[in-house]
Amino acid sequence: MTWNHTSISRLLKIEYPIVQAPMAGGITVPKLVSAVSEAGALGSVGAGYLTSFQLDQQIKEIKGLTGKPFNVNLFVPEKEAGISKDDILAMKGVLEKFNMPAEDISFTYEKSQSNYEKQLEAVLQNDVPICSFTFGLPSIEAVRELKRAGRIVMGTATTVEEALLFEERGADVIVMQGSEAGGHRGTFKSSADSCIGTMALVPQAADALSLPIIAAGGIADARGIAAALILGADAVQLGSVFIPCTESGAPSAYKAKVLSSNEDETVLTRAFSGKYARGIKNDFIQKMKPFENSILPYPVQNEMTKSLRSHAAQELNSENMSLWAGQGLRMITESLTAKEILDRLIGQVNAVTDSSWKGLNANGS
Ligand SMILES: Cc1cc2nc3c(=O)[nH]c(=O)nc-3n(C[C@H](O)[C@H](O)[C@H](O)COP(=O)(O)O)c2cc1C
């Protein structure tokens, strides 16, 4: 038995227990997702910000490019917490002070709930084999419907407590996201400042859960993959490594930042979206620091900074972009194709592992 034969590679029907993280916001485009799946790992669509129509199109495009399994990741909608008009005006004032465009809020919980339900329909109707959820628990009915249709359900947790809630809800696999991870924290129940690192989170989750787990956060080379498997994970999920790759949809200025930044250049910030997310420090994050108390909760802050972020992407201005990335940045130095990245990782894991180290428990036995 070799390292790549885990309960997750069997369950997800993939050759290697490596998942390309879903990355909403235009990064995990069909070209990337299909290239990853074709190379024997699991490609994932970050569908969080897609309309159900866009998602339907993307699924069809991926299916035209690969017959291998892939995953669609959805954001479980959150209710906006009692925000007054004055709160919104105050944030508008802050953004305008820096000559930053402040979007008028068109968000409503009902609108995003309705889009989410249609996204689920697109997943079901197009026979997507794996569906993962972030920012909360899907309803019992949604999980039941997916499982009745033979789909694999995965959920993101940042503590053992959250993982147990996903297990109780009927998920098949849990993604344990450590605080090194790039992008939004998937925290939905635990305290936002718990921030448990992958090294501590994975073995504790492995001991507490009966479901297989995927380790995410700060893993960027073969040593990280081998370590995560030793800690008790059955697979790994890598995000930042794929941002600068040839097939990624990230703007070139963002790719360049990922390639040139180091481990000490990311921070957890609420400035862009109102929810803690890890990204490379830039002017916008710095400017928003004195206004920490005026930052509105997700998804309202996210909506307000939408045009700021899209202008920044058009102008290739990395100082106003949300440059989500994890703490493994110094290990990411080359823009390769997805297949080159995976071939290199797989070759290196083959070299650093043998069949004897997998499956230790907390007692080392
Ligand atoms: C740019 C970016 C966008 C992300 N978007 C999502 C998302 O849409 N859904 C999700 O479950 N996780 C998302 N994540 C988090 C990843 O699933 C994963 O936890 C993280 O990338 C792992 O850490 P790493 O970046 O150090 O590899 C995102 C991460 C990044 C870097």
GROMACS .gro file of N, CA, C and O in nm, residues 6 16 39 41 55 99 104 114 128 150 157 179 189-190 216 278 283 288 332 344-345 356-357 365:
model
   96
    6THR      N    1  -0.561   0.619   0.021
    6THR     CA    2  -0.621   0.650   0.151
    6THR      C    3  -0.772   0.631   0.138
    6THR      O    4  -0.824   0.614   0.027
   16TYR      N    5  -0.462   1.052  -0.637
   16TYR     CA    6  -0.377   1.106  -0.530
   16TYR      C    7  -0.465   1.184  -0.432
   16TYR      O    8  -0.553   1.259  -0.476
   39ALA      N    9  -0.493   1.546  -1.387
   39ALA     CA   10  -0.362   1.505  -1.336
   39ALA      C   11  -0.374   1.405  -1.221
   39ALA      O   12  -0.274   1.364  -1.163
   41ALA      N   13  -0.556   1.446  -0.924
   41ALA     CA   14  -0.597   1.501  -0.794
   41ALA      C   15  -0.744   1.545  -0.807
   41ALA      O   16  -0.811   1.508  -0.904
   55LEU      N   17  -2.257   2.909  -1.263
   55LEU     CA   18  -2.211   2.779  -1.212
   55LEU      C   19  -2.249   2.667  -1.309
   55LEU      O   20  -2.167   2.582  -1.342
   99ASN      N   21  -1.094   5.811  -0.138
   99ASN     CA   22  -1.132   5.810  -0.281
   99ASN      C   23  -1.155   5.670  -0.333
   99ASN      O   24  -1.118   5.637  -0.445
  104ASP      N   25  -2.324   5.055  -0.354
  104ASP     CA   26  -2.453   5.057  -0.284
  104ASP      C   27  -2.493   4.913  -0.258
  104ASP      O   28  -2.474   4.827  -0.343
  114SER      N   29  -3.172   3.229  -0.223
  114SER     CA   30  -3.236   3.178  -0.345
  114SER      C   31  -3.128   3.136  -0.448
  114SER      O   32  -3.140   3.032  -0.513
  128VAL      N   33  -2.275   1.649  -1.052
  128VAL     CA   34  -2.143   1.677  -0.992
  128VAL      C   35  -2.124   1.578  -0.877
  128VAL      O   36  -2.208   1.569  -0.789
  150GLY      N   37  -2.649   1.012  -0.441
  150GLY     CA   38  -2.519   0.944  -0.448
  150GLY      C   39  -2.398   1.036  -0.447
  150GLY      O   40  -2.290   0.997  -0.489
  157ALA      N   41  -1.434   2.292   0.853
  157ALA     CA   42  -1.439   2.321   0.997
  157ALA      C   43  -1.304   2.378   1.039
  157ALA      O   44  -1.200   2.344   0.982
  179SER      N   45  -0.517   2.778   1.077
  179SER     CA   46  -0.513   2.925   1.067
  179SER      C   47  -0.405   2.976   0.970
  179SER      O   48  -0.402   3.094   0.937
  189LYS      N   49  -1.903   2.849   1.407
  189LYS     CA   50  -1.962   2.829   1.539
  189LYS      C   51  -1.866   2.872   1.649
  189LYS      O   52  -1.904   2.933   1.747
  190SER      N   53  -1.739   2.839   1.627
  190SER     CA   54  -1.639   2.866   1.730
  190SER      C   55  -1.603   3.014   1.729
  190SER      O   56  -1.640   3.087   1.638
  216ALA      N   57  -0.595   2.135   0.560
  216ALA     CA   58  -0.574   2.254   0.477
  216ALA      C   59  -0.507   2.363   0.557
  216ALA      O   60  -0.536   2.379   0.677
  278ARG      N   61  -0.720   3.546   0.542
  278ARG     CA   62  -0.576   3.569   0.537
  278ARG      C   63  -0.532   3.611   0.397
  278ARG      O   64  -0.565   3.543   0.298
  283ASP      N   65  -0.193   4.827   0.087
  283ASP     CA   66  -0.235   4.961   0.132
  283ASP      C   67  -0.374   4.961   0.190
  283ASP      O   68  -0.401   5.027   0.290
  288MET      N   69  -0.728   5.072   0.643
  288MET     CA   70  -0.851   5.041   0.716
  288MET      C   71  -0.826   5.013   0.865
  288MET      O   72  -0.921   5.006   0.943
  332ILE      N   73   0.642   2.910  -0.262
  332ILE     CA   74   0.577   2.923  -0.394
  332ILE      C   75   0.655   3.025  -0.477
  332ILE      O   76   0.645   3.146  -0.455
  344ARG      N   77   0.529   1.732  -0.965
  344ARG     CA   78   0.644   1.760  -0.878
  344ARG      C   79   0.611   1.719  -0.733
  344ARG      O   80   0.689   1.650  -0.668
  345LEU      N   81   0.493   1.759  -0.686
  345LEU     CA   82   0.453   1.725  -0.548
  345LEU      C   83   0.448   1.573  -0.529
  345LEU      O   84   0.501   1.519  -0.432
  356SER      N   85   0.550   0.277   0.592
  356SER     CA   86   0.544   0.241   0.734
  356SER      C   87   0.500   0.352   0.829
  356SER      O   88   0.466   0.326   0.943
  357TRP      N   89   0.500   0.479   0.784
  357TRP     CA   90   0.478   0.587   0.880
  357TRP      C   91   0.332   0.627   0.898
  357TRP      O   92   0.297   0.699   0.988
  365SER      N   93   0.141   0.479   1.871
  365SER     CA   94   0.138   0.336   1.841
  365SER      C   95   0.066   0.310   1.708
  365SER      O   96   0.000   0.399   1.655
   0.00000   0.00000   0.00000
